[in-house]
mmCIF file of C-alpha atoms and ligand atoms in Angstrom:
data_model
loop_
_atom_site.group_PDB
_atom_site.id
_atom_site.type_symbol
_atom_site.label_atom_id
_atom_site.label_comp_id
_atom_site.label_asym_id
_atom_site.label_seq_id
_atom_site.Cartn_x
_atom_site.Cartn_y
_atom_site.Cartn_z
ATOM 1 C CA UNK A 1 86.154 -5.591 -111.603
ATOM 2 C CA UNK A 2 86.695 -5.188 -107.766
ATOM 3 C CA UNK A 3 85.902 -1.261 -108.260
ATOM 4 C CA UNK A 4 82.499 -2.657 -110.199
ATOM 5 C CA UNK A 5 81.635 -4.497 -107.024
ATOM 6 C CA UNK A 6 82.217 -2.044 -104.407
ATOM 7 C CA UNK A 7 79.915 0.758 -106.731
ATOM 8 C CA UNK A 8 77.150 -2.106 -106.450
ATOM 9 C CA UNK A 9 77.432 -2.337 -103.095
ATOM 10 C CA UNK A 10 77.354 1.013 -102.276
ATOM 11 C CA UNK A 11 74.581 1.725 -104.525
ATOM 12 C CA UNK A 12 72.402 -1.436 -102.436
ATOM 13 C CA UNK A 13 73.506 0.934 -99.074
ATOM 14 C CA UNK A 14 72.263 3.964 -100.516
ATOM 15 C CA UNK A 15 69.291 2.297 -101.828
ATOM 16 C CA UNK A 16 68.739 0.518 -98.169
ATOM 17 C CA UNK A 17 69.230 3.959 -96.333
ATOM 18 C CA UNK A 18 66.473 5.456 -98.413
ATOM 19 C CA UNK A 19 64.397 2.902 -97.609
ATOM 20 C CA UNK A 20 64.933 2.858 -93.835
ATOM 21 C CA UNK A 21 65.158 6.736 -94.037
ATOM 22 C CA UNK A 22 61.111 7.189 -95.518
ATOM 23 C CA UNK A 23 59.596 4.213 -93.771
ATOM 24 C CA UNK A 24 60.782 5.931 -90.773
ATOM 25 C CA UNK A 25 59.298 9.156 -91.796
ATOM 26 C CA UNK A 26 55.949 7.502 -92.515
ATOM 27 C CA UNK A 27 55.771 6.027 -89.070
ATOM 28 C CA UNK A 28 56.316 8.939 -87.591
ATOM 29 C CA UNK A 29 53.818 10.750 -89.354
ATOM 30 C CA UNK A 30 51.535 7.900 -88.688
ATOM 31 C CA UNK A 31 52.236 8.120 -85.037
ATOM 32 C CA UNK A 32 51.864 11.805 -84.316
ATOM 33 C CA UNK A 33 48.254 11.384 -86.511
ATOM 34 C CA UNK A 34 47.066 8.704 -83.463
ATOM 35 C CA UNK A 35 48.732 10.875 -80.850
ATOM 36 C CA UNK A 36 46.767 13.744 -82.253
ATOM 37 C CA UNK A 37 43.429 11.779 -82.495
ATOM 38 C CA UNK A 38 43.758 10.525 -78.986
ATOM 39 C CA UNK A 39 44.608 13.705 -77.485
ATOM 40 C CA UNK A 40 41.402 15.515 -78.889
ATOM 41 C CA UNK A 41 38.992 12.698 -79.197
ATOM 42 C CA UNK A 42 36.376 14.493 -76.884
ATOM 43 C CA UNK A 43 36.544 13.103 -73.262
ATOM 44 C CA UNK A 44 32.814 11.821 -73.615
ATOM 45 C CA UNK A 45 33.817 9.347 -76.321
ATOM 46 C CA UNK A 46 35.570 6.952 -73.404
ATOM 47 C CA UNK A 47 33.683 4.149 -72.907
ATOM 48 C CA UNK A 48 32.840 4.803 -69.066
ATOM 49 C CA UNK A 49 32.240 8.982 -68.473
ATOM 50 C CA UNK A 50 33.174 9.807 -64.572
ATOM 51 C CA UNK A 51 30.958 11.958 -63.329
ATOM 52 C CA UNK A 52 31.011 13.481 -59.952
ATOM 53 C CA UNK A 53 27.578 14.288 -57.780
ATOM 54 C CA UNK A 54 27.981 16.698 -54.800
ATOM 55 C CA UNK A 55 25.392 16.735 -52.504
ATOM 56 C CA UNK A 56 24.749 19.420 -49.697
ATOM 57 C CA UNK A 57 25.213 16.686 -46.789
ATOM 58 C CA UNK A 58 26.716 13.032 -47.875
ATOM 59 C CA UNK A 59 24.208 11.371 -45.368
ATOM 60 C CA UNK A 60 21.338 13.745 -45.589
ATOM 61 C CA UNK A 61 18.231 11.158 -46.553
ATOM 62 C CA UNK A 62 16.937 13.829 -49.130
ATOM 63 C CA UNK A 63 20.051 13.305 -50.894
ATOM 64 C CA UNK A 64 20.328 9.574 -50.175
ATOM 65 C CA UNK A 65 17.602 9.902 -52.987
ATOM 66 C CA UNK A 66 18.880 11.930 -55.409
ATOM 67 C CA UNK A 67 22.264 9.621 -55.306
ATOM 68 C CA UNK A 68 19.784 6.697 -55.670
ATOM 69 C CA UNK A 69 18.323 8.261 -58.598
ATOM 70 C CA UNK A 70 21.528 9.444 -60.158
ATOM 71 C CA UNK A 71 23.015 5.612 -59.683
ATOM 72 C CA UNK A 72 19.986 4.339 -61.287
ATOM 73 C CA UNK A 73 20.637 6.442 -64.439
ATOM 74 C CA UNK A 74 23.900 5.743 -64.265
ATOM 75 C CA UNK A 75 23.685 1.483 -64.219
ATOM 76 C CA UNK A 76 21.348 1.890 -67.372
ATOM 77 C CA UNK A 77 23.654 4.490 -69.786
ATOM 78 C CA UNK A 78 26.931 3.130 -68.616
ATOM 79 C CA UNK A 79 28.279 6.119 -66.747
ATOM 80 C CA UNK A 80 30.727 5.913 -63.852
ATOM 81 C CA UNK A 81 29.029 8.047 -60.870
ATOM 82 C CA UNK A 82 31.061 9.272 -57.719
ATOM 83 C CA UNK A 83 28.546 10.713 -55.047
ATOM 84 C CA UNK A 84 30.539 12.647 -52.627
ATOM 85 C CA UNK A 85 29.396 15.647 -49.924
ATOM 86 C CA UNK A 86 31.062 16.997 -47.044
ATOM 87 C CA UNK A 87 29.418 15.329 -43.569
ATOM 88 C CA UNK A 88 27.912 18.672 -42.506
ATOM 89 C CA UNK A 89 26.635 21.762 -44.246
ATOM 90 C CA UNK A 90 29.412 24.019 -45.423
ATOM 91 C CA UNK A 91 30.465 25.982 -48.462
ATOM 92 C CA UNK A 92 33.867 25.755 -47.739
ATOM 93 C CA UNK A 93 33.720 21.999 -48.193
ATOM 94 C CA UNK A 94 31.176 21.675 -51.139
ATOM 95 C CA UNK A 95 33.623 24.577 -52.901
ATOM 96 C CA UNK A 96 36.695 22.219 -52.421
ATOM 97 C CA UNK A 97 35.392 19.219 -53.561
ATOM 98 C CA UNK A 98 34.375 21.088 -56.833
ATOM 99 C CA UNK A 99 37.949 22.534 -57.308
ATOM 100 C CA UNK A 100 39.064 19.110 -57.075
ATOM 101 C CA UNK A 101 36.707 17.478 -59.576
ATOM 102 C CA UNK A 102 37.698 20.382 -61.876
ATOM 103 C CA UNK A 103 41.456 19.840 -61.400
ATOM 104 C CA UNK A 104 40.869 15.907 -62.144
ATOM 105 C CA UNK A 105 39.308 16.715 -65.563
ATOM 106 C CA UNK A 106 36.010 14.677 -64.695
ATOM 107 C CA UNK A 107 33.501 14.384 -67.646
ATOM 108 C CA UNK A 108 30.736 15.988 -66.070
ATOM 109 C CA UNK A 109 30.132 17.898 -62.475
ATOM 110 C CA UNK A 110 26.487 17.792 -61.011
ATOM 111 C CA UNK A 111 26.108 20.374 -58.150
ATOM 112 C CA UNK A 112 24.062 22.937 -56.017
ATOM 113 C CA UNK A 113 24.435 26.034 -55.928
ATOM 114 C CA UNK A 114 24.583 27.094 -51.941
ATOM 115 C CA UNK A 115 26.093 30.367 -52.706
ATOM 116 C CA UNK A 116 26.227 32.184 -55.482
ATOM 117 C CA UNK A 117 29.830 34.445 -55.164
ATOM 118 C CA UNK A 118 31.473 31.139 -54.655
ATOM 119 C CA UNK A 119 29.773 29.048 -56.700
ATOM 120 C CA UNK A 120 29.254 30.636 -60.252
ATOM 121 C CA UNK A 121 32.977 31.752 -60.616
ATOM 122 C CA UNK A 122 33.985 27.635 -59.918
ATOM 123 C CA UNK A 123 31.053 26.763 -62.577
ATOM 124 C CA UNK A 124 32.705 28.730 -64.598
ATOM 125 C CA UNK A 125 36.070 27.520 -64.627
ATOM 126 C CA UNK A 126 34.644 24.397 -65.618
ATOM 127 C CA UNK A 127 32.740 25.378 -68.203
ATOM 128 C CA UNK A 128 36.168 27.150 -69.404
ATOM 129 C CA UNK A 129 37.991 23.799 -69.149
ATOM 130 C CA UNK A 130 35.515 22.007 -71.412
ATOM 131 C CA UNK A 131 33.549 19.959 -68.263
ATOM 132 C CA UNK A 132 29.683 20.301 -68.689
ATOM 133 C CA UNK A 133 28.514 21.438 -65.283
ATOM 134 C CA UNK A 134 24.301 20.641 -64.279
ATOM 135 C CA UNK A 135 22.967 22.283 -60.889
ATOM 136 C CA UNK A 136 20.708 20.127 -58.955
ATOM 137 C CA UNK A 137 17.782 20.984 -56.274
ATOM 138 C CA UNK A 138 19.710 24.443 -55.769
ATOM 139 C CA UNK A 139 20.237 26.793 -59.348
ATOM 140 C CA UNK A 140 22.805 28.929 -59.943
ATOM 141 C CA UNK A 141 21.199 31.254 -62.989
ATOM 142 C CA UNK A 142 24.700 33.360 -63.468
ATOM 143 C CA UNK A 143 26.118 30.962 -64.329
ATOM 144 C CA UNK A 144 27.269 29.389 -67.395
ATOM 145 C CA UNK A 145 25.859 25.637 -66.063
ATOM 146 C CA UNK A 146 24.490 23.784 -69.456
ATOM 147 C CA UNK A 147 21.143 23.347 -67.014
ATOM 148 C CA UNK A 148 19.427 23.107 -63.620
ATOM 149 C CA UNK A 149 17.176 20.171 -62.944
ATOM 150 C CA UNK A 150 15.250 20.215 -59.617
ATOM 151 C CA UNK A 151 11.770 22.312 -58.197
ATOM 152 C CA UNK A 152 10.515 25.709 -59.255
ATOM 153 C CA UNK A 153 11.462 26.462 -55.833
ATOM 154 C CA UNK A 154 9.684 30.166 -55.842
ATOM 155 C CA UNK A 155 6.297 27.956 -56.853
ATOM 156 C CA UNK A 156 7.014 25.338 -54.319
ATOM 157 C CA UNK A 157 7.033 28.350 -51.971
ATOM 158 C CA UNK A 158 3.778 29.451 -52.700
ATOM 159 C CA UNK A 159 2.334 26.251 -52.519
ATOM 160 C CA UNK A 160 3.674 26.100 -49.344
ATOM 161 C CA UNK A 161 1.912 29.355 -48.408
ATOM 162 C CA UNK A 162 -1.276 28.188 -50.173
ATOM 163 C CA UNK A 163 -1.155 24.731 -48.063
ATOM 164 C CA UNK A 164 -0.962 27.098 -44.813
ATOM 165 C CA UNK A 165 -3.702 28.991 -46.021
ATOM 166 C CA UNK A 166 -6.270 26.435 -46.434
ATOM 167 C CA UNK A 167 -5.299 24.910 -43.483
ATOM 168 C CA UNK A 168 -5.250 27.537 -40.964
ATOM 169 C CA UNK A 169 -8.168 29.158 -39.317
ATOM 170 C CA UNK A 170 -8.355 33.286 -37.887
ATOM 171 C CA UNK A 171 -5.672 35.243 -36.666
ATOM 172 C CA UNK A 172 -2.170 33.697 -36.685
ATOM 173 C CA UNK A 173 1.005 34.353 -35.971
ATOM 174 C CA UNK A 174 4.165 32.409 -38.228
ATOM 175 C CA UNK A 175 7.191 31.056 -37.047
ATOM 176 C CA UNK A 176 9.441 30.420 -40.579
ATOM 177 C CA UNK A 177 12.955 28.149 -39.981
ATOM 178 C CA UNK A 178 14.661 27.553 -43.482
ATOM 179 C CA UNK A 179 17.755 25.415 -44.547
ATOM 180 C CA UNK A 180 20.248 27.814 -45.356
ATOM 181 C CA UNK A 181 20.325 31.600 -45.854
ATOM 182 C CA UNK A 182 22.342 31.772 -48.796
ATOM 183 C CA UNK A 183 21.024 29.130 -51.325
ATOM 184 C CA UNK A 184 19.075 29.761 -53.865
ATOM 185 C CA UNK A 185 16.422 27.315 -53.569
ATOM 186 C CA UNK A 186 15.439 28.522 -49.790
ATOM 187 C CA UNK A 187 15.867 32.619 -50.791
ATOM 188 C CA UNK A 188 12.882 31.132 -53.806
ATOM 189 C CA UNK A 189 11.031 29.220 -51.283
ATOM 190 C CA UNK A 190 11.093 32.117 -48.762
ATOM 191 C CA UNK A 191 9.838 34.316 -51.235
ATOM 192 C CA UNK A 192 6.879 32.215 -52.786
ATOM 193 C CA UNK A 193 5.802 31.730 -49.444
ATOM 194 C CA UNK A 194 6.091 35.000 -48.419
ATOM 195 C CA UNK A 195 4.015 36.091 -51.744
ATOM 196 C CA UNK A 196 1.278 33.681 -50.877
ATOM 197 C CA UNK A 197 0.580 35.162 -46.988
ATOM 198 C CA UNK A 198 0.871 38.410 -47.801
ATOM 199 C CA UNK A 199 -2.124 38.758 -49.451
ATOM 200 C CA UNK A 200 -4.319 37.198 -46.419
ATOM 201 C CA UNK A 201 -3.460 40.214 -43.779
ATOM 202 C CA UNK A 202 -4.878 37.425 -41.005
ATOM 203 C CA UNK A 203 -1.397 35.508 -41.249
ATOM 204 C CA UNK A 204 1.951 37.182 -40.023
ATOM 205 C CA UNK A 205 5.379 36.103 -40.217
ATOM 206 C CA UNK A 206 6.594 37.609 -37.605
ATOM 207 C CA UNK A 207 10.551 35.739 -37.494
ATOM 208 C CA UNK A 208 12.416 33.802 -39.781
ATOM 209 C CA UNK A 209 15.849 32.129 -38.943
ATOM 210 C CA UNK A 210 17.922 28.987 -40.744
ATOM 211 C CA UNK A 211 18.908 25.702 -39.659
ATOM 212 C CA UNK A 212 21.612 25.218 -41.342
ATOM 213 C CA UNK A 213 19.882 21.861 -43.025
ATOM 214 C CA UNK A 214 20.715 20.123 -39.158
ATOM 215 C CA UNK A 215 17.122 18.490 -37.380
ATOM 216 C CA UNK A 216 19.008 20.026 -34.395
ATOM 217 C CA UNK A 217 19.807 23.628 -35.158
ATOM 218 C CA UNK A 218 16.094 23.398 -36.431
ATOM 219 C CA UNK A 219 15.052 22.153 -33.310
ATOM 220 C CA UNK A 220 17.221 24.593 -31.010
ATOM 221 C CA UNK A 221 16.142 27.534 -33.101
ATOM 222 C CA UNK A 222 12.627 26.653 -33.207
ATOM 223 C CA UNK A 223 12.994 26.627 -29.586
ATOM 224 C CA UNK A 224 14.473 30.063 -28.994
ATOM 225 C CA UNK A 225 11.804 31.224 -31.702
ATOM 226 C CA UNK A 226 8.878 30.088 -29.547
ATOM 227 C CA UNK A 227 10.056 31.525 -26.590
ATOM 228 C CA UNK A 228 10.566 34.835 -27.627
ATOM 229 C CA UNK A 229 7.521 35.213 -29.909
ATOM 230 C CA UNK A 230 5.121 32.679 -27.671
ATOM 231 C CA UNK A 231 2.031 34.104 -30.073
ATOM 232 C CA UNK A 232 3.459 32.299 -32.847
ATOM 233 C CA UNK A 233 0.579 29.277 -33.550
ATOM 234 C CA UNK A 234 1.524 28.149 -37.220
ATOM 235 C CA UNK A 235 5.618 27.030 -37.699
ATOM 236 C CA UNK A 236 6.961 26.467 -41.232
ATOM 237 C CA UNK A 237 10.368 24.694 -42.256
ATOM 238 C CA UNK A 238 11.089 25.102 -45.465
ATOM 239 C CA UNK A 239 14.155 22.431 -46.025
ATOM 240 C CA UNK A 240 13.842 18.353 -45.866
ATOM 241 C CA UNK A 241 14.701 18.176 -41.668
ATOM 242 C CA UNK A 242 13.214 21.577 -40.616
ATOM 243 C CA UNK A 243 9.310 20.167 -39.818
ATOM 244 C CA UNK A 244 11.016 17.598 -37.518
ATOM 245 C CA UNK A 245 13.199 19.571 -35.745
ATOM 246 C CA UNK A 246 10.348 22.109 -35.094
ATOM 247 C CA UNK A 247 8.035 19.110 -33.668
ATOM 248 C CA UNK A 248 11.017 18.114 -31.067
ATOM 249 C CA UNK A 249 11.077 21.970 -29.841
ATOM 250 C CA UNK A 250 7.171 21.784 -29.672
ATOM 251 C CA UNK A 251 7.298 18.824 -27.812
ATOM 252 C CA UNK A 252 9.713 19.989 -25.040
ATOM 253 C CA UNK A 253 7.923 23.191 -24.488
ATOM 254 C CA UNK A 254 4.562 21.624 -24.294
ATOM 255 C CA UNK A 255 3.085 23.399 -27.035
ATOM 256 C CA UNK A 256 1.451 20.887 -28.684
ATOM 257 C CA UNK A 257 -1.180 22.816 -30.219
ATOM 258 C CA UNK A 258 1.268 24.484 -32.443
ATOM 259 C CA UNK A 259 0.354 23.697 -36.562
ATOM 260 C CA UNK A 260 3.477 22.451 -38.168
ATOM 261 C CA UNK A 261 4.261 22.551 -41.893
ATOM 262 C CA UNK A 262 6.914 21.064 -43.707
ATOM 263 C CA UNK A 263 9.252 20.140 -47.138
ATOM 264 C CA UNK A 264 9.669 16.649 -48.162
ATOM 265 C CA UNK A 265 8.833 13.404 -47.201
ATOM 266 C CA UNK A 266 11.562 11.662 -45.008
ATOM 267 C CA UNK A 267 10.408 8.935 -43.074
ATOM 268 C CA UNK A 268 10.088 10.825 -39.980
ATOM 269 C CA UNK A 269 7.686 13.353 -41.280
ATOM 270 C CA UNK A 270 5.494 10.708 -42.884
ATOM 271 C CA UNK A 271 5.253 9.088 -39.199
ATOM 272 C CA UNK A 272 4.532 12.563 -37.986
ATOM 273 C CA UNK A 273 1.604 13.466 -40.394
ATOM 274 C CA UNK A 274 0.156 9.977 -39.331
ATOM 275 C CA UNK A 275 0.190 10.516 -35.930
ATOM 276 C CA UNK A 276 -1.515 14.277 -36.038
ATOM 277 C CA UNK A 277 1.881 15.986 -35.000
ATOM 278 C CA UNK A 278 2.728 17.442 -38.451
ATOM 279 C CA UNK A 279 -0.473 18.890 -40.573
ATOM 280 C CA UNK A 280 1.067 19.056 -44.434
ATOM 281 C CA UNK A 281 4.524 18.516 -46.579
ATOM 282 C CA UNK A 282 5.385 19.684 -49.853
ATOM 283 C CA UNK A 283 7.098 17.085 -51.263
ATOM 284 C CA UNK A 284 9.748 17.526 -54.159
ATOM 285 C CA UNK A 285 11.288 14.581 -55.971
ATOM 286 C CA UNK A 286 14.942 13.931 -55.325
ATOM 287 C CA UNK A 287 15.133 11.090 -56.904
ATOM 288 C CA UNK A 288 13.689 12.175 -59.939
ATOM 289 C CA UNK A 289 16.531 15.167 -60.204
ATOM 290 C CA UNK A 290 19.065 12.539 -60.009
ATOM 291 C CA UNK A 291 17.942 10.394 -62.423
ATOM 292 C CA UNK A 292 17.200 13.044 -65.094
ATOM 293 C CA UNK A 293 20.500 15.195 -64.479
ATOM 294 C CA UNK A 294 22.142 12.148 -64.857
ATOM 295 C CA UNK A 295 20.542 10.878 -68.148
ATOM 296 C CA UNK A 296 20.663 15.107 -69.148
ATOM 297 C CA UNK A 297 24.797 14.767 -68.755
ATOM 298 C CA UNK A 298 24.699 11.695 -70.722
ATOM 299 C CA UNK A 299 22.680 13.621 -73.757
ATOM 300 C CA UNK A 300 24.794 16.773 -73.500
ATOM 301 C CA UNK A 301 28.295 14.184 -74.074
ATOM 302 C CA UNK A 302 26.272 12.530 -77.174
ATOM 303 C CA UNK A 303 26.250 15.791 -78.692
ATOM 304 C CA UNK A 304 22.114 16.331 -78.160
ATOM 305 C CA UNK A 305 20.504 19.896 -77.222
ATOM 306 C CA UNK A 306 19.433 20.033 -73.934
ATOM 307 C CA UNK A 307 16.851 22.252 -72.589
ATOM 308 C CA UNK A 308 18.358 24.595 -69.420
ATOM 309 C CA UNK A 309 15.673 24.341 -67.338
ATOM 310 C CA UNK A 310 14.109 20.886 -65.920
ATOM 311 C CA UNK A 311 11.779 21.070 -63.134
ATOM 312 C CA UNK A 312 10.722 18.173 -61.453
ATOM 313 C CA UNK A 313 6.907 17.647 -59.590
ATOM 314 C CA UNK A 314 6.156 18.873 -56.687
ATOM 315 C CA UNK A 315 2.800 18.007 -54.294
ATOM 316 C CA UNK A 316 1.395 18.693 -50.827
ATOM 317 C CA UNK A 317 1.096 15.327 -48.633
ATOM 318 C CA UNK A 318 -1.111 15.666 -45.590
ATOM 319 C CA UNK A 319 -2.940 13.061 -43.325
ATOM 320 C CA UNK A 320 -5.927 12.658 -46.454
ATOM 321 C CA UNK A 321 -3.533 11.076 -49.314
ATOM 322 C CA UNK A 322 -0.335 10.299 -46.252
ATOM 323 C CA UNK A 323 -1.178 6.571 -47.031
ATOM 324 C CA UNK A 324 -1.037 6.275 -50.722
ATOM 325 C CA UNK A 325 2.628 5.324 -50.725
ATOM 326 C CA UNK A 326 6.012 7.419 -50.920
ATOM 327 C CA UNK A 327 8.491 8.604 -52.942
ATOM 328 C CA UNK A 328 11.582 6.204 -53.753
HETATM 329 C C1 BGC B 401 16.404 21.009 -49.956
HETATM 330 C C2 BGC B 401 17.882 20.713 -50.024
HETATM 331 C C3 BGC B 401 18.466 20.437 -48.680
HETATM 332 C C4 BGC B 401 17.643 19.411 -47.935
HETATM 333 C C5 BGC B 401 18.217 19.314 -46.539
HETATM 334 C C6 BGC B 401 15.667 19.983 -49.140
HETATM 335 O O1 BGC B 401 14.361 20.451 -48.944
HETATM 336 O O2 BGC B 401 15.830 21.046 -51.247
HETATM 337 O O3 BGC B 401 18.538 21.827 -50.591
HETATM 338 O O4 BGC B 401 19.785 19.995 -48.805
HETATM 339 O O5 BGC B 401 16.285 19.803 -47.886
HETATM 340 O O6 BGC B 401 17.653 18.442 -45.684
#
């Protein structure tokens, strides 16, 4: 009877044990399934996508737009933006803060390209690691970026050249000062412009140096320019803080009569075209490229096709149409 007993009980254990033994198995097969989901659930599926903007110069006012723009985008699609840039021009800087938004696994990376050999091996990487990379206002067409959004720079260039043109009377001599000499935009810009004069043998560019984006570099260099070539009449500046730098150096050599041109429409030059000092701008639309690369990133992470080139308007702003209102 007792032996009876003690077979029951053993066969409730073994019974128990069984039990315990493939409910655990099914919870861990159930837990290893979620584990697996979460860890390749595409990043973009998170509610909030971080994506990181690096400008050129943090507290450049050309860029101040392009962040507005790209915050803009951001409030409406639900995207977490971090605008970052180093406080002065430099590759070094721009090419570390890129490493590190790579190395943090951001969503998305929207950047310039200032120079190519350092640049398009870093877009790369990214592109490698899974993190959708746009270029903004500078390209970088090696690369394997899913798109550029900003000007047609080369055509921005020759509108440049064609605003000189019709704006410029006999013989002259042409003082060029652009941003940087290794970005891509201001090699385009260079080059339209350069197009454009060429075929009116009247106009010679006769030196061409960089400011290195700075209103004071641009104004030093304009400076030593003028001195050395004193026939130069017409001076161009081909990035957004060249045209002002140029009018400082014109001022404190007395050369007044000088023709300025510019790029963009910062507050300063808008003053200046006003008041006679600067004759035309060509005037991109930063705040445009940072809305649209934006709201681009946020198609690309829904899975839509995305066209890889996006250029945004450009126009020429001179004292006739100077009052109808600015850019944001
Ligand atoms: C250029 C930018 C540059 C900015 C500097 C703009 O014209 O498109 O590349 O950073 O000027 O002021």
């Amino acid at each position: 009877m007792a032996q009876k007993k003690w077979t029951i009980i053993l066969i409730g254990l073994f019974v128990l044990f069984l039990y315990v033994f493939f409910y655990f198995i099914i919870v861990t097969q159930q837990l290893e399934r979620t584990v697996a989901r979460l860890q390749y659930q595409p990043k973009h599926m998170s509610q909030y996508p971080h994506i990181v903007l690096i400008s050129q110069v943090f507290d450049n006012p050309y860029w101040r737009k392009i962040e507005n723009g790209a915050k803009e985008a951001a409030k409406q699609y639900n995207i977490n933006i971090e605008y970052t840039g180093p406080l002065q021009t430099s590759i070094d800087e721009q090419v570390k803060l890129l490493e590190k938004a790579i190395a943090s696994r951001v969503d998305g990376i929207i950047v310039q390209n200032l120079k190519d050999e350092a640049f398009t091996p870093l877009i790369d990487k990214a592109i490698s690691r899974n993190i959708p990379v746009i270029t903004i206002d500078a390209d970088a067409p090696k690369s394997r970026r899913i798109a550029y959004v900003g000007t047609n720079n080369f055509e921005a260039g020759q509108l440049l050249g064609r605003a000189v043109v019709s704006r410029v009377e006999g013989e002259r001599a042409i003082g060029v000062i652009i941003g940087t000499d290794t970005s891509e935009n201001q090699r385009l810009r260079l080059q339209g412009f350069l197009s454009v004069i060429a075929e009116h043998p009247r106009l010679q560019v006769v030196s061409v140096t960089s400011s290195n984006i700075s209103r004071i570099q641009a104004s030093i260099q304009a400076e030593q320019m003028l001195r050395k070539h004193p026939n130069i009449s017409v001076m161009v500046g081909t990035s957004a803080l060249d045209a002002i730098g140029i009018r400082m150096a014109v001022k404190n050599l007395h050369r007044e009569n000088i023709q300025i041109f510019g790029f963009d429409d910062v507050e300063e030059t808008m003053e200046a075209i006003k008041e006679g000092d600067i004759v035309a701008t060509v005037v991109q639309k930063p705040y445009d490229m940072g809305y649209s690369a934006v709201k681009l990133m946020v198609d690309h992470l829904s899975g839509k096709q995305i066209d890889k080139e996006h250029f945004t308007a450009i126009e020429v702003i001179d004292r006739q149409n100077v009052q109808q209102g600015r850019n944001k």
